PDB file of C-alpha atoms in Angstrom:
ATOM      1  CA  UNK A  29      32.996  -4.817 -22.853  1.00 55.00           C
ATOM      2  CA  UNK A  30      32.006  -7.442 -20.294  1.00 45.00           C
ATOM      3  CA  UNK A  31      29.964  -4.988 -18.400  1.00 49.00           C
ATOM      4  CA  UNK A  32      27.877  -4.128 -21.513  1.00 49.00           C
ATOM      5  CA  UNK A  33      27.299  -7.913 -22.011  1.00 45.00           C
ATOM      6  CA  UNK A  34      26.315  -8.526 -18.407  1.00 50.00           C
ATOM      7  CA  UNK A  35      23.985  -5.272 -18.418  1.00 47.00           C
ATOM      8  CA  UNK A  36      22.369  -6.676 -21.739  1.00 50.00           C
ATOM      9  CA  UNK A  37      21.778  -9.944 -20.338  1.00 48.00           C
ATOM     10  CA  UNK A  38      20.173  -8.370 -17.163  1.00 45.00           C
ATOM     11  CA  UNK A  39      17.888  -6.208 -19.278  1.00 47.00           C
ATOM     12  CA  UNK A  40      16.981  -9.216 -21.324  1.00 47.00           C
ATOM     13  CA  UNK A  41      16.152 -11.296 -18.236  1.00 46.00           C
ATOM     14  CA  UNK A  42      14.010  -8.405 -16.845  1.00 47.00           C
ATOM     15  CA  UNK A  43      12.028  -8.046 -20.102  1.00 45.00           C
ATOM     16  CA  UNK A  44      11.410 -11.811 -20.189  1.00 43.00           C
ATOM     17  CA  UNK A  45      10.336 -11.874 -16.527  1.00 43.00           C
ATOM     18  CA  UNK A  46       7.635  -9.356 -17.290  1.00 45.00           C
ATOM     19  CA  UNK A  47       6.375 -11.269 -20.253  1.00 53.00           C
ATOM     20  CA  UNK A  48       5.748 -14.073 -18.034  1.00 59.00           C
ATOM     21  CA  UNK A  49       4.088 -12.183 -15.122  1.00 76.00           C
ATOM     22  CA  UNK A  50       1.051 -13.978 -13.401  1.00 94.00           C
ATOM     23  CA  UNK A  51      -2.380 -12.958 -14.543  1.00 97.00           C
ATOM     24  CA  UNK A  52      -4.958 -12.184 -11.849  1.00 97.00           C
ATOM     25  CA  UNK A  53      -8.653 -12.798 -12.535  1.00 98.00           C
ATOM     26  CA  UNK A  54     -10.492  -9.877 -10.728  1.00 98.00           C
ATOM     27  CA  UNK A  55     -14.019  -8.972  -9.629  1.00 98.00           C
ATOM     28  CA  UNK A  56     -15.476  -6.122  -7.667  1.00 97.00           C
ATOM     29  CA  UNK A  57     -14.415  -6.352  -3.912  1.00 96.00           C
ATOM     30  CA  UNK A  58     -18.024  -6.678  -2.883  1.00 96.00           C
ATOM     31  CA  UNK A  59     -18.636  -9.679  -5.056  1.00 95.00           C
ATOM     32  CA  UNK A  60     -18.583 -12.651  -2.774  1.00 93.00           C
ATOM     33  CA  UNK A  61     -18.284 -15.308  -5.447  1.00 91.00           C
ATOM     34  CA  UNK A  62     -16.111 -18.282  -5.096  1.00 92.00           C
ATOM     35  CA  UNK A  63     -15.120 -19.464  -8.636  1.00 96.00           C
ATOM     36  CA  UNK A  64     -13.074 -22.173 -10.146  1.00 97.00           C
ATOM     37  CA  UNK A  65     -10.858 -21.924 -13.247  1.00 97.00           C
ATOM     38  CA  UNK A  66     -13.318 -24.009 -15.101  1.00 97.00           C
ATOM     39  CA  UNK A  67     -16.263 -21.669 -14.352  1.00 98.00           C
ATOM     40  CA  UNK A  68     -13.971 -18.757 -15.451  1.00 98.00           C
ATOM     41  CA  UNK A  69     -13.264 -20.536 -18.670  1.00 98.00           C
ATOM     42  CA  UNK A  70     -17.081 -21.106 -19.314  1.00 98.00           C
ATOM     43  CA  UNK A  71     -17.746 -17.419 -18.615  1.00 98.00           C
ATOM     44  CA  UNK A  72     -15.014 -16.087 -21.007  1.00 98.00           C
ATOM     45  CA  UNK A  73     -16.053 -18.621 -23.760  1.00 97.00           C
ATOM     46  CA  UNK A  74     -19.571 -17.671 -23.597  1.00 97.00           C
ATOM     47  CA  UNK A  75     -20.841 -20.925 -22.246  1.00 96.00           C
ATOM     48  CA  UNK A  76     -22.208 -19.325 -19.124  1.00 97.00           C
ATOM     49  CA  UNK A  77     -23.456 -15.768 -18.313  1.00 97.00           C
ATOM     50  CA  UNK A  78     -23.620 -16.403 -14.454  1.00 97.00           C
ATOM     51  CA  UNK A  79     -21.324 -16.801 -11.542  1.00 97.00           C
ATOM     52  CA  UNK A  80     -21.853 -19.987  -9.579  1.00 95.00           C
ATOM     53  CA  UNK A  81     -24.267 -18.225  -7.196  1.00 95.00           C
ATOM     54  CA  UNK A  82     -26.490 -17.361 -10.148  1.00 96.00           C
ATOM     55  CA  UNK A  83     -25.775 -13.684 -10.312  1.00 96.00           C
ATOM     56  CA  UNK A  84     -25.003 -12.151 -13.898  1.00 97.00           C
ATOM     57  CA  UNK A  85     -21.418 -12.326 -14.994  1.00 98.00           C
ATOM     58  CA  UNK A  86     -19.972  -9.718 -17.361  1.00 98.00           C
ATOM     59  CA  UNK A  87     -16.576 -10.790 -18.839  1.00 98.00           C
ATOM     60  CA  UNK A  88     -14.260  -8.203 -20.043  1.00 98.00           C
ATOM     61  CA  UNK A  89     -11.150  -9.069 -22.058  1.00 97.00           C
ATOM     62  CA  UNK A  90      -8.027  -6.920 -21.576  1.00 96.00           C
ATOM     63  CA  UNK A  91      -6.241  -5.646 -24.574  1.00 94.00           C
ATOM     64  CA  UNK A  92      -2.402  -6.399 -24.495  1.00 90.00           C
ATOM     65  CA  UNK A  93       0.021  -9.098 -23.793  1.00 91.00           C
ATOM     66  CA  UNK A  94      -1.913  -9.999 -20.719  1.00 95.00           C
ATOM     67  CA  UNK A  95      -4.666 -11.340 -23.004  1.00 95.00           C
ATOM     68  CA  UNK A  96      -2.308 -13.939 -24.434  1.00 96.00           C
ATOM     69  CA  UNK A  97      -1.121 -14.950 -21.209  1.00 96.00           C
ATOM     70  CA  UNK A  98      -4.734 -15.291 -19.899  1.00 97.00           C
ATOM     71  CA  UNK A  99      -5.712 -17.330 -23.009  1.00 97.00           C
ATOM     72  CA  UNK A 100      -2.827 -19.726 -22.461  1.00 96.00           C
ATOM     73  CA  UNK A 101      -2.805 -19.984 -18.713  1.00 96.00           C
ATOM     74  CA  UNK A 102      -6.534 -19.852 -17.924  1.00 97.00           C
ATOM     75  CA  UNK A 103      -8.463 -20.838 -21.041  1.00 97.00           C
ATOM     76  CA  UNK A 104      -5.766 -23.418 -22.174  1.00 96.00           C
ATOM     77  CA  UNK A 105      -5.766 -22.116 -25.755  1.00 97.00           C
ATOM     78  CA  UNK A 106      -3.490 -19.714 -27.788  1.00 96.00           C
ATOM     79  CA  UNK A 107      -4.917 -16.408 -29.091  1.00 94.00           C
ATOM     80  CA  UNK A 108      -5.377 -17.739 -32.667  1.00 96.00           C
ATOM     81  CA  UNK A 109      -7.536 -20.487 -31.261  1.00 97.00           C
ATOM     82  CA  UNK A 110      -9.572 -18.185 -29.258  1.00 97.00           C
ATOM     83  CA  UNK A 111     -10.091 -15.853 -32.303  1.00 96.00           C
ATOM     84  CA  UNK A 112     -11.151 -18.798 -34.345  1.00 97.00           C
ATOM     85  CA  UNK A 113     -13.422 -19.960 -31.567  1.00 97.00           C
ATOM     86  CA  UNK A 114     -15.206 -16.574 -31.465  1.00 97.00           C
ATOM     87  CA  UNK A 115     -15.329 -16.108 -35.225  1.00 97.00           C
ATOM     88  CA  UNK A 116     -17.215 -19.339 -35.513  1.00 97.00           C
ATOM     89  CA  UNK A 117     -19.702 -18.462 -32.850  1.00 96.00           C
ATOM     90  CA  UNK A 118     -20.227 -14.972 -34.231  1.00 96.00           C
ATOM     91  CA  UNK A 119     -20.667 -16.236 -37.783  1.00 96.00           C
ATOM     92  CA  UNK A 120     -23.358 -18.694 -36.757  1.00 95.00           C
ATOM     93  CA  UNK A 121     -25.077 -16.189 -34.470  1.00 95.00           C
ATOM     94  CA  UNK A 122     -24.419 -18.294 -31.278  1.00 94.00           C
ATOM     95  CA  UNK A 123     -22.346 -15.876 -29.294  1.00 94.00           C
ATOM     96  CA  UNK A 124     -20.512 -12.521 -28.964  1.00 95.00           C
ATOM     97  CA  UNK A 125     -17.126 -12.145 -27.500  1.00 97.00           C
ATOM     98  CA  UNK A 126     -16.469 -10.293 -24.387  1.00 97.00           C
ATOM     99  CA  UNK A 127     -16.024  -6.581 -24.543  1.00 96.00           C
ATOM    100  CA  UNK A 128     -12.358  -5.566 -24.907  1.00 96.00           C
ATOM    101  CA  UNK A 129     -10.762  -2.669 -23.009  1.00 96.00           C
ATOM    102  CA  UNK A 130      -7.364  -1.475 -22.442  1.00 92.00           C
ATOM    103  CA  UNK A 131      -5.489  -2.411 -19.197  1.00 86.00           C
ATOM    104  CA  UNK A 132      -5.781   1.058 -17.774  1.00 85.00           C
ATOM    105  CA  UNK A 133      -9.504   0.882 -17.884  1.00 94.00           C
ATOM    106  CA  UNK A 134     -10.135  -2.565 -16.484  1.00 96.00           C
ATOM    107  CA  UNK A 135      -9.773  -1.756 -12.803  1.00 95.00           C
ATOM    108  CA  UNK A 136     -12.202   1.314 -13.218  1.00 95.00           C
ATOM    109  CA  UNK A 137     -14.815  -0.965 -14.844  1.00 96.00           C
ATOM    110  CA  UNK A 138     -14.524  -3.579 -12.202  1.00 97.00           C
ATOM    111  CA  UNK A 139     -14.561  -1.054  -9.493  1.00 95.00           C
ATOM    112  CA  UNK A 140     -17.847   0.254 -10.849  1.00 95.00           C
ATOM    113  CA  UNK A 141     -19.534  -2.869 -11.739  1.00 96.00           C
ATOM    114  CA  UNK A 142     -20.258  -5.650  -9.157  1.00 95.00           C
ATOM    115  CA  UNK A 143     -21.011  -8.156 -11.923  1.00 97.00           C
ATOM    116  CA  UNK A 144     -17.985  -7.575 -14.104  1.00 98.00           C
ATOM    117  CA  UNK A 145     -15.095 -10.071 -14.285  1.00 98.00           C
ATOM    118  CA  UNK A 146     -11.736  -9.422 -15.934  1.00 98.00           C
ATOM    119  CA  UNK A 147      -8.056 -10.021 -15.780  1.00 97.00           C
ATOM    120  CA  UNK A 148      -4.824  -7.871 -15.469  1.00 97.00           C
ATOM    121  CA  UNK A 149      -1.307  -8.446 -14.808  1.00 96.00           C
ATOM    122  CA  UNK A 150      -0.958  -9.431 -11.060  1.00 95.00           C
ATOM    123  CA  UNK A 151       1.557  -6.631 -10.543  1.00 94.00           C
ATOM    124  CA  UNK A 152      -1.225  -4.183 -11.297  1.00 94.00           C
ATOM    125  CA  UNK A 153      -3.731  -5.332  -8.800  1.00 95.00           C
ATOM    126  CA  UNK A 154      -5.049  -2.611  -6.342  1.00 95.00           C
ATOM    127  CA  UNK A 155      -7.377  -2.569  -3.339  1.00 95.00           C
ATOM    128  CA  UNK A 156     -10.161  -1.526  -5.612  1.00 95.00           C
ATOM    129  CA  UNK A 157     -10.541  -5.073  -6.868  1.00 96.00           C
ATOM    130  CA  UNK A 158     -10.610  -8.645  -5.528  1.00 97.00           C
ATOM    131  CA  UNK A 159      -8.556 -11.428  -6.978  1.00 97.00           C
ATOM    132  CA  UNK A 160     -10.420 -14.684  -7.571  1.00 97.00           C
ATOM    133  CA  UNK A 161      -7.664 -16.591  -9.544  1.00 97.00           C
ATOM    134  CA  UNK A 162      -4.032 -16.009  -9.981  1.00 96.00           C
ATOM    135  CA  UNK A 163      -2.252 -18.046 -12.608  1.00 93.00           C
TER     136      UNK A 163
END
């Protein structure tokens, strides 16, 4: 009985650890941009459409739990606040939220577009992308 309780606790701990994995903000490996968290916020909130060097920035939202982590850790807002923010901008014609893709497609999109910026679970980073912020 004790072994089952311990095993259950270990599984729960493992699941909780994955929920709180770091978020990696990624760009194409050839993108030489150096970017701050504030600049990333501006891009993902539609307040800027450029990287600090003046080149076009194309933000991509990742569908899934990493989206909630990104919103809270990088944008400083919960998902409901972000949805409300974008609903207001769309309604008033002042903005369009970033394109959304599943986590499996993000690396491929970044790998094929030097101007794209996205985020994934830091445990899924490959050599096909460059991490510009880890939170």
